[in-house]
Tab-separated table of C-alpha atoms in Angstrom:
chain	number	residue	atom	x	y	z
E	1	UNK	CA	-29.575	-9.856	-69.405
E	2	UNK	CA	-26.776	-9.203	-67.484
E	3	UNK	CA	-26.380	-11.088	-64.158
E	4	UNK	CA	-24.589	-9.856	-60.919
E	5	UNK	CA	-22.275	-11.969	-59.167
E	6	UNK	CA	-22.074	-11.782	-55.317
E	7	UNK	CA	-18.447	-11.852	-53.655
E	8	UNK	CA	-18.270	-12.509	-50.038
E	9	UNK	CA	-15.285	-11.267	-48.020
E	10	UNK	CA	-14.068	-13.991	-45.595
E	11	UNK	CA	-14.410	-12.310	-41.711
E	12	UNK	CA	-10.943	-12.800	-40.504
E	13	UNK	CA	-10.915	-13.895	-36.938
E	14	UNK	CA	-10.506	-11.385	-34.081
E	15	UNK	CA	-7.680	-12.831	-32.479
E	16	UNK	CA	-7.625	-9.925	-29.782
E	17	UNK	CA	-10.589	-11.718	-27.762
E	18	UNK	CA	-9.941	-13.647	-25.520
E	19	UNK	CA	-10.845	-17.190	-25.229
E	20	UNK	CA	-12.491	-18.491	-22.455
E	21	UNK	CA	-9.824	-20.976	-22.384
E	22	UNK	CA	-7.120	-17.715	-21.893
E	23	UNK	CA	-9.480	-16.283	-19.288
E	24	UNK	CA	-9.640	-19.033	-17.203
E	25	UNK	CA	-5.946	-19.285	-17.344
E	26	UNK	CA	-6.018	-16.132	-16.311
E	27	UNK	CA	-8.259	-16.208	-13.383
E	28	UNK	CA	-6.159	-19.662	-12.206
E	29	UNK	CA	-2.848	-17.268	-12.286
E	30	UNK	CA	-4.276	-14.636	-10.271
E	31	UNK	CA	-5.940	-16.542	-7.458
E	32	UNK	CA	-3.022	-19.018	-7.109
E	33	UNK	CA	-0.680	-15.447	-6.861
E	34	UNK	CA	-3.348	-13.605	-4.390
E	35	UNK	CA	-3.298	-17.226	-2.340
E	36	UNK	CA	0.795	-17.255	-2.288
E	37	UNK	CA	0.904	-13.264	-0.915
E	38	UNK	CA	-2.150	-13.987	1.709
E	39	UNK	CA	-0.080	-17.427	3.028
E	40	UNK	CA	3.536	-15.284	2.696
E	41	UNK	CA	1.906	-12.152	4.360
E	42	UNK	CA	0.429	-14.848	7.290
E	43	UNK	CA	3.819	-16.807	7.162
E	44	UNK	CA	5.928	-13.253	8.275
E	45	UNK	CA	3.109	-11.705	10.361
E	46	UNK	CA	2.982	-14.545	12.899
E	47	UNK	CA	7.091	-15.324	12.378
E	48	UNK	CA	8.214	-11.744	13.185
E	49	UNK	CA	5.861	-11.176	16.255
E	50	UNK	CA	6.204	-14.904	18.091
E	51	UNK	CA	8.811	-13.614	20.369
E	52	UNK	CA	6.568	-11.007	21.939
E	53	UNK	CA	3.441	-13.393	22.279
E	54	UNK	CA	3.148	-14.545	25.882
E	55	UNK	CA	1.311	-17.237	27.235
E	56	UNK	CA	2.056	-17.387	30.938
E	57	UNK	CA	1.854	-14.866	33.654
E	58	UNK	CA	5.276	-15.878	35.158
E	59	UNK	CA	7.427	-14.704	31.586
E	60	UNK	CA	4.942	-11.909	30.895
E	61	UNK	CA	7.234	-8.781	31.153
E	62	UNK	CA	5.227	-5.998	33.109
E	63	UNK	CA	4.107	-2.810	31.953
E	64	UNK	CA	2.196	0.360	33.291
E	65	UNK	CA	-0.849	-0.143	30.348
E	66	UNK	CA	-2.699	-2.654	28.845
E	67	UNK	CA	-4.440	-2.580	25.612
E	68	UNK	CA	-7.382	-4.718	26.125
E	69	UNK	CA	-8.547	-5.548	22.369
E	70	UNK	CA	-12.591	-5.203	21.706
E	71	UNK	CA	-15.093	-8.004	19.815
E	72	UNK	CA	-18.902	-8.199	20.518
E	73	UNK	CA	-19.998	-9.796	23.729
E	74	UNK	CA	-22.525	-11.850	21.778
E	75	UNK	CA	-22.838	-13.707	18.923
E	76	UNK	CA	-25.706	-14.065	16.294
E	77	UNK	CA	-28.455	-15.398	18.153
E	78	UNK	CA	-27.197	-13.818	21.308
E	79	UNK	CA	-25.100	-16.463	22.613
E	80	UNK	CA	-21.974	-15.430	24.496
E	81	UNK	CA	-18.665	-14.582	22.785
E	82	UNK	CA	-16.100	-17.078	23.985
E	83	UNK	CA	-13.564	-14.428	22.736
E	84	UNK	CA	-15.289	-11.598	24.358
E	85	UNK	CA	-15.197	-13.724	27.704
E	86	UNK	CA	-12.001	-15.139	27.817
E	87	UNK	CA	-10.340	-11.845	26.761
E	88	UNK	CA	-12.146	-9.737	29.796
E	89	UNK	CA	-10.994	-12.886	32.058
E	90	UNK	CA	-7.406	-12.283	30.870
E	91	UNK	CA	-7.333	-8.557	31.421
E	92	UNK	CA	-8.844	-8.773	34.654
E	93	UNK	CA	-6.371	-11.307	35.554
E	94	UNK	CA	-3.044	-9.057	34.560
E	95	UNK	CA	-4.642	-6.114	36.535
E	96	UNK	CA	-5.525	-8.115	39.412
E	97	UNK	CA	-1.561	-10.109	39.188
E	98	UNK	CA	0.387	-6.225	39.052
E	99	UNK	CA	1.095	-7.224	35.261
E	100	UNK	CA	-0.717	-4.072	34.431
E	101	UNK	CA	-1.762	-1.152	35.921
E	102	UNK	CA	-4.169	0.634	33.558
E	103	UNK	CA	-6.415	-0.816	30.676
E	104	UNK	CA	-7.458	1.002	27.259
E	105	UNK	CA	-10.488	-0.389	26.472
E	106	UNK	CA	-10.077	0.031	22.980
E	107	UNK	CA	-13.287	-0.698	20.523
E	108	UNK	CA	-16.181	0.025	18.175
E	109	UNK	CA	-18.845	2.667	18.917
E	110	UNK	CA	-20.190	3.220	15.627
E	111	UNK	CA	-23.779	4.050	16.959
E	112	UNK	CA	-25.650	4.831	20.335
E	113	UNK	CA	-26.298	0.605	20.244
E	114	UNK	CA	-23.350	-0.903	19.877
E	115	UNK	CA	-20.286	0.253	22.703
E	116	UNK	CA	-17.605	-2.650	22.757
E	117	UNK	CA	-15.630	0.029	25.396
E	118	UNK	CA	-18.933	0.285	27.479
E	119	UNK	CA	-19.460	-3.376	27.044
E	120	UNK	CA	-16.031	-4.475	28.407
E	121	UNK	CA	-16.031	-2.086	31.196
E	122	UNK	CA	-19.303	-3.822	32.715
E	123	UNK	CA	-17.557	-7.268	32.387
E	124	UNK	CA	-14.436	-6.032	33.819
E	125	UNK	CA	-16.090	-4.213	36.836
E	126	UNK	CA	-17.974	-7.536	37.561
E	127	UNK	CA	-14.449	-9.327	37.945
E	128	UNK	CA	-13.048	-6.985	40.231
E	129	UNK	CA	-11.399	-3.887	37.998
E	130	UNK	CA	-11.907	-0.818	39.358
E	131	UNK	CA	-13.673	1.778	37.197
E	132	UNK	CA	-10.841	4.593	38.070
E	133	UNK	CA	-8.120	2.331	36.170
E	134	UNK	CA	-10.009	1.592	32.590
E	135	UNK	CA	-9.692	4.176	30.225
E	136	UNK	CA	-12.296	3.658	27.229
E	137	UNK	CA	-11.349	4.015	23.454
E	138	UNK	CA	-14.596	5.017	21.539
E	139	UNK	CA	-12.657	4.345	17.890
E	140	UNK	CA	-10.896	1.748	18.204
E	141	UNK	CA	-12.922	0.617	15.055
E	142	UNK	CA	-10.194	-1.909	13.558
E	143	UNK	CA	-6.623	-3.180	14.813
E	144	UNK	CA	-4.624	-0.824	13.429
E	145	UNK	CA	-6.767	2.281	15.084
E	146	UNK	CA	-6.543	0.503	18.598
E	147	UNK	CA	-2.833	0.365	17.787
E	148	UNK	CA	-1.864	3.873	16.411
E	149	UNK	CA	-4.517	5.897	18.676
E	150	UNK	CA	-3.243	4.128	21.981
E	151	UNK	CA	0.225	6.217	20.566
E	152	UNK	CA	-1.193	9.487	19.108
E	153	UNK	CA	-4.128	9.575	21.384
E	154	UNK	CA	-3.593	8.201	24.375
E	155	UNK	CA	0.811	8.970	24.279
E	156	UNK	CA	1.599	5.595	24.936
E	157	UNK	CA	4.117	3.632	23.231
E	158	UNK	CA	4.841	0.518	25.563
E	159	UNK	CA	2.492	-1.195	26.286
E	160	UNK	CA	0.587	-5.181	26.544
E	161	UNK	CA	-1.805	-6.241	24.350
E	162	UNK	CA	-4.341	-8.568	25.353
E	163	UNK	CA	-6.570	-10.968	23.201
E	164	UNK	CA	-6.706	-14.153	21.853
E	165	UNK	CA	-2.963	-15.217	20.198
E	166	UNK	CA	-3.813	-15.242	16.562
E	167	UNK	CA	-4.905	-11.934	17.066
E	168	UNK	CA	-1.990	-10.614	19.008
E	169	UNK	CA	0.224	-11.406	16.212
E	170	UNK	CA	-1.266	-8.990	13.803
E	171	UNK	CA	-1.889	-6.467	16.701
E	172	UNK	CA	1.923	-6.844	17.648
E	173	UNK	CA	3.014	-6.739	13.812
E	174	UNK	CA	1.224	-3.680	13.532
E	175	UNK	CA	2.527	-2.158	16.720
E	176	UNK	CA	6.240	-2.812	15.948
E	177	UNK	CA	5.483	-1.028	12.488
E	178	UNK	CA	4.020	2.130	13.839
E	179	UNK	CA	6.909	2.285	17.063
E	180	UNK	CA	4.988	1.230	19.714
E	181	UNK	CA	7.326	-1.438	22.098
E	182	UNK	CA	4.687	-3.867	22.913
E	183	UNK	CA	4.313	-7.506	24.055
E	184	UNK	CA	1.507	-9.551	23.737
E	185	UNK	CA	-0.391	-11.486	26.500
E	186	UNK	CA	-2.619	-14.606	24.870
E	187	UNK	CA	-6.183	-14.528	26.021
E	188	UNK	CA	-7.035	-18.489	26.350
E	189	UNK	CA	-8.608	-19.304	23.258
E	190	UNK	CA	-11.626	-20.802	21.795
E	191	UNK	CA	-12.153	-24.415	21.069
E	192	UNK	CA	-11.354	-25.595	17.322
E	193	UNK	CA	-14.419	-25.282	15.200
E	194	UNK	CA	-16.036	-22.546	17.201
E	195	UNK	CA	-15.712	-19.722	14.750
E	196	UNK	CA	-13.823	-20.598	11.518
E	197	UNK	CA	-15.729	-17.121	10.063
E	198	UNK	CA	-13.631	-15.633	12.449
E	199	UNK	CA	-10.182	-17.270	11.614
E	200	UNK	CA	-10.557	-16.668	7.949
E	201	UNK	CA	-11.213	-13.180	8.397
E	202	UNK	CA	-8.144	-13.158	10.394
E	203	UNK	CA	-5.785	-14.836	7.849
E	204	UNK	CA	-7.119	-12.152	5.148
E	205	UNK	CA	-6.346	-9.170	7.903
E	206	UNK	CA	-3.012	-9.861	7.688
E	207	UNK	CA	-2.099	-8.994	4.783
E	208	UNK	CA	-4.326	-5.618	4.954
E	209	UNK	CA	-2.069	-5.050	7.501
E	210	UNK	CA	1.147	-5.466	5.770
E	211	UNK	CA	-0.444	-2.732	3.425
E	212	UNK	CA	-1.655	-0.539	5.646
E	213	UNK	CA	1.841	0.067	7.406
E	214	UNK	CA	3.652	-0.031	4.104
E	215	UNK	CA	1.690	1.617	1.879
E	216	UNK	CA	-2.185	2.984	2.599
E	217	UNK	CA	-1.331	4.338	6.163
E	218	UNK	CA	-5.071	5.129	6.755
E	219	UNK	CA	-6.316	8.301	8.752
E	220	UNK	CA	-7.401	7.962	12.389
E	221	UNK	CA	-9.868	9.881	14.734
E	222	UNK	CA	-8.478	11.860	16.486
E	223	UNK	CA	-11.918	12.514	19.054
E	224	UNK	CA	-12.732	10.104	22.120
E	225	UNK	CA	-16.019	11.072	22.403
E	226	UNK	CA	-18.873	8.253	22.631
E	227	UNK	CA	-22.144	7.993	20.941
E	228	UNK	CA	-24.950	8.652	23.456
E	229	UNK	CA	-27.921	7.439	22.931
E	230	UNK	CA	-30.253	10.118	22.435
E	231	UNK	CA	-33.199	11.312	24.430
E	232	UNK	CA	-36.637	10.509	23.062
């Protein structure tokens, strides 16, 4: 009787998968390169635009506009926004000084709900602004459309930003990228600990700037037409 004899074939290792080992390695090298770029993009955003950053009414340069920056006027909860308040306080203040003598109210309208223009007109007619002299901006949606439609919108291309200073860098970085000759006025700012969500998201805007000016250059609206609420 004849007997078959069974060969087996040694599986040679796929050496083309990675190990977790390698793809750990991996993931190490990439977040320790995407941390270096966010702290570099930081580093040059706030270096290149301290000049312009003002902090006192007395070496504020003045100018005929001021771009009054938009955030909520509440929190979660419905608390007050500390940066909502202390940035209306500031605008009123250059208006009421001569520093300025027109504000773009420039913020997010994206539904009949929520108007960050509407919003900031209210609180600035309650510290004295007049109505005539605040021009809203219904799309002011990030930074950099507050930025480039206060120049292709609204033709202006010197003017004073006003919020809180981290802010202002990145609004001033962004300004000097697209040609618009503008200083910055500091809004007093929050106490420490009162919204690190908020400074995070800040330190990780920065370098969306950077590419937005350099490389994405993202459409605008061109409207300035608010949502309404509609009629029931």
């Amino acid at each position: 009787m004849r007997t078959r004899t069974l060969t087996y074939r040694r599986t040679q290792p796929m050496h083309w998968i990675p190990t977790l080992k390698t793809v750990v390695k991996a993931c190490i090298v990439v977040a320790f390169g995407g941390t270096i770029v966010v702290l570099a993009c930081n580093w040059w955003v706030v270096r290149r635009t301290d000049a312009q950053n003002y902090f006192t009414l007395q070496s504020l340069p003045s100018n005929d506009i001021g771009l009054v920056l938009g955030t909520s006027k509440a929190v979660v909860g419905g608390r007050e926004n500390l940066f909502f308040r202390y940035r209306m306080e500031a605008a009123a203040r250059l208006y009421l000084e001569g520093k300025v003598k027109r504000l773009i109210l420039s913020g997010n309208n994206d539904s009949e709900y929520y108007n960050e223009p509407n919003d900031m007109r209210l609180a600035l007619l309650k510290l004295g602004v007049p109505d005539e002299v605040m021009i809203p901006d219904f799309a002011g949606r990030r930074t950099y459309d507050s930025i480039v439609r206060c120049r292709e919108v609204f033709r202006q291309d010197r003017i004073t930003v006003i919020s809180q200073p981290f802010h202002n860098a990145r609004a001033l970085f962004l300004a000097q990228a697209v040609g618009v000759d503008a200083v910055g006025f500091s809004a007093q700012d929050v106490p420490d600990g009162y919204s690190l969500r908020t400074l995070l998201r800040e330190y990780l805007a920065r370098p969306r700037a950077v590419l937005d000016v350099y490389l994405l250059s993202p459409a605008i609206e061109r409207h300035n037409q608010p949502i309404a609420r509609k009629r029931s």
